[in-house]
Amino acid sequence: MTITCDGQKIQQIREKIKQVFDWDCTMNDMMLLKRYTISSDGDLVMIVR
């Protein structure tokens, strides 16, 4: 995955978190990518370990 692709993915995740939870996510980018993703349908997916 390229930096540009990661940047776009991070932005999509932050926007979806704002839409779903109504708060601005201040989590750092690497942690955000480890805990959340966006499905091909545009759904926010939270990874729980």
Short mmCIF file of N, CA and C in Angstrom, two decimals:
data_model
loop_
_atom_site.label_atom_id
_atom_site.label_comp_id
_atom_site.label_asym_id
_atom_site.label_seq_id
_atom_site.Cartn_x
_atom_site.Cartn_y
_atom_site.Cartn_z
N MET A 1 0.85 -1.17 0.00
CA MET A 1 0.00 0.00 0.00
C MET A 1 0.90 1.24 0.00
N THR A 2 0.61 2.19 -0.82
CA THR A 2 1.44 3.38 -0.92
C THR A 2 1.05 4.41 0.12
N ILE A 3 1.92 5.38 0.31
CA ILE A 3 1.65 6.44 1.28
C ILE A 3 0.38 7.19 0.90
N THR A 4 0.21 7.49 -0.40
CA THR A 4 -0.99 8.19 -0.86
C THR A 4 -2.24 7.38 -0.54
N CYS A 5 -2.19 6.10 -0.81
CA CYS A 5 -3.32 5.22 -0.53
C CYS A 5 -3.59 5.19 0.97
N ASP A 6 -2.54 5.10 1.79
CA ASP A 6 -2.71 5.12 3.25
C ASP A 6 -3.34 6.43 3.69
N GLY A 7 -2.90 7.54 3.11
CA GLY A 7 -3.44 8.84 3.46
C GLY A 7 -4.92 8.94 3.15
N GLN A 8 -5.31 8.41 2.01
CA GLN A 8 -6.72 8.42 1.63
C GLN A 8 -7.52 7.52 2.56
N LYS A 9 -6.96 6.36 2.88
CA LYS A 9 -7.65 5.42 3.76
C LYS A 9 -7.82 6.01 5.16
N ILE A 10 -6.78 6.67 5.66
CA ILE A 10 -6.83 7.30 6.97
C ILE A 10 -7.92 8.37 6.99
N GLN A 11 -7.97 9.18 5.94
CA GLN A 11 -8.98 10.23 5.86
C GLN A 11 -10.39 9.64 5.83
N GLN A 12 -10.58 8.56 5.07
CA GLN A 12 -11.89 7.90 5.00
C GLN A 12 -12.30 7.36 6.38
N ILE A 13 -11.34 6.76 7.08
CA ILE A 13 -11.63 6.21 8.40
C ILE A 13 -12.02 7.33 9.36
N ARG A 14 -11.26 8.42 9.35
CA ARG A 14 -11.56 9.55 10.24
C ARG A 14 -12.94 10.14 9.94
N GLU A 15 -13.28 10.27 8.66
CA GLU A 15 -14.60 10.78 8.27
C GLU A 15 -15.72 9.85 8.73
N LYS A 16 -15.50 8.55 8.58
CA LYS A 16 -16.52 7.58 8.97
C LYS A 16 -16.69 7.55 10.49
N ILE A 17 -15.60 7.66 11.25
CA ILE A 17 -15.69 7.73 12.71
C ILE A 17 -16.50 8.95 13.11
N LYS A 18 -16.26 10.09 12.47
CA LYS A 18 -17.01 11.32 12.75
C LYS A 18 -18.49 11.11 12.46
N GLN A 19 -18.79 10.44 11.34
CA GLN A 19 -20.18 10.20 10.94
C GLN A 19 -20.87 9.24 11.90
N VAL A 20 -20.19 8.17 12.27
CA VAL A 20 -20.81 7.12 13.10
C VAL A 20 -20.88 7.51 14.58
N PHE A 21 -19.76 8.01 15.14
CA PHE A 21 -19.68 8.29 16.57
C PHE A 21 -19.85 9.76 16.93
N ASP A 22 -19.84 10.64 15.94
CA ASP A 22 -19.98 12.08 16.12
C ASP A 22 -18.88 12.66 17.00
N TRP A 23 -17.65 12.21 16.79
CA TRP A 23 -16.48 12.80 17.44
C TRP A 23 -15.29 12.73 16.52
N ASP A 24 -14.37 13.68 16.73
CA ASP A 24 -13.15 13.73 15.93
C ASP A 24 -12.11 12.81 16.53
N CYS A 25 -11.63 11.89 15.74
CA CYS A 25 -10.64 10.92 16.19
C CYS A 25 -9.25 11.57 16.22
N THR A 26 -8.60 11.52 17.37
CA THR A 26 -7.26 12.09 17.51
C THR A 26 -6.19 11.00 17.59
N MET A 27 -6.58 9.77 17.37
CA MET A 27 -5.65 8.65 17.40
C MET A 27 -4.58 8.83 16.32
N ASN A 28 -3.34 8.45 16.61
CA ASN A 28 -2.30 8.59 15.59
C ASN A 28 -2.57 7.66 14.41
N ASP A 29 -2.03 7.99 13.27
CA ASP A 29 -2.34 7.31 12.01
C ASP A 29 -2.06 5.81 12.04
N MET A 30 -0.92 5.41 12.59
CA MET A 30 -0.56 3.99 12.60
C MET A 30 -1.52 3.18 13.46
N MET A 31 -1.88 3.71 14.61
CA MET A 31 -2.83 3.02 15.49
C MET A 31 -4.20 2.96 14.84
N LEU A 32 -4.58 4.03 14.18
CA LEU A 32 -5.87 4.08 13.48
C LEU A 32 -5.95 2.98 12.43
N LEU A 33 -4.89 2.80 11.65
CA LEU A 33 -4.87 1.76 10.61
C LEU A 33 -4.87 0.36 11.20
N LYS A 34 -4.34 0.19 12.41
CA LYS A 34 -4.33 -1.12 13.05
C LYS A 34 -5.70 -1.48 13.62
N ARG A 35 -6.48 -0.47 14.03
CA ARG A 35 -7.75 -0.74 14.72
C ARG A 35 -8.99 -0.61 13.86
N TYR A 36 -8.90 0.14 12.75
CA TYR A 36 -10.07 0.39 11.92
C TYR A 36 -9.74 0.18 10.46
N THR A 37 -10.77 -0.14 9.70
CA THR A 37 -10.66 -0.19 8.25
C THR A 37 -12.04 0.13 7.67
N ILE A 38 -12.06 0.35 6.38
CA ILE A 38 -13.31 0.61 5.67
C ILE A 38 -13.55 -0.57 4.72
N SER A 39 -14.73 -1.16 4.80
CA SER A 39 -15.04 -2.29 3.92
C SER A 39 -15.26 -1.79 2.50
N SER A 40 -15.34 -2.72 1.56
CA SER A 40 -15.59 -2.36 0.16
C SER A 40 -16.96 -1.71 -0.02
N ASP A 41 -17.86 -1.94 0.94
CA ASP A 41 -19.19 -1.33 0.92
C ASP A 41 -19.22 0.03 1.61
N GLY A 42 -18.08 0.46 2.18
CA GLY A 42 -18.01 1.75 2.85
C GLY A 42 -18.35 1.69 4.32
N ASP A 43 -18.43 0.48 4.89
CA ASP A 43 -18.73 0.33 6.31
C ASP A 43 -17.46 0.46 7.14
N LEU A 44 -17.58 1.05 8.32
CA LEU A 44 -16.47 1.14 9.25
C LEU A 44 -16.34 -0.20 9.95
N VAL A 45 -15.13 -0.77 9.94
CA VAL A 45 -14.87 -2.04 10.60
C VAL A 45 -13.86 -1.78 11.70
N MET A 46 -14.23 -2.17 12.92
CA MET A 46 -13.35 -2.01 14.08
C MET A 46 -12.75 -3.36 14.41
N ILE A 47 -11.43 -3.39 14.53
CA ILE A 47 -10.73 -4.63 14.84
C ILE A 47 -10.48 -4.68 16.34
N VAL A 48 -11.05 -5.68 17.00
CA VAL A 48 -10.93 -5.84 18.44
C VAL A 48 -10.03 -7.03 18.71
N ARG A 49 -9.04 -6.82 19.53
CA ARG A 49 -8.11 -7.92 19.86
C ARG A 49 -8.22 -8.28 21.32
#
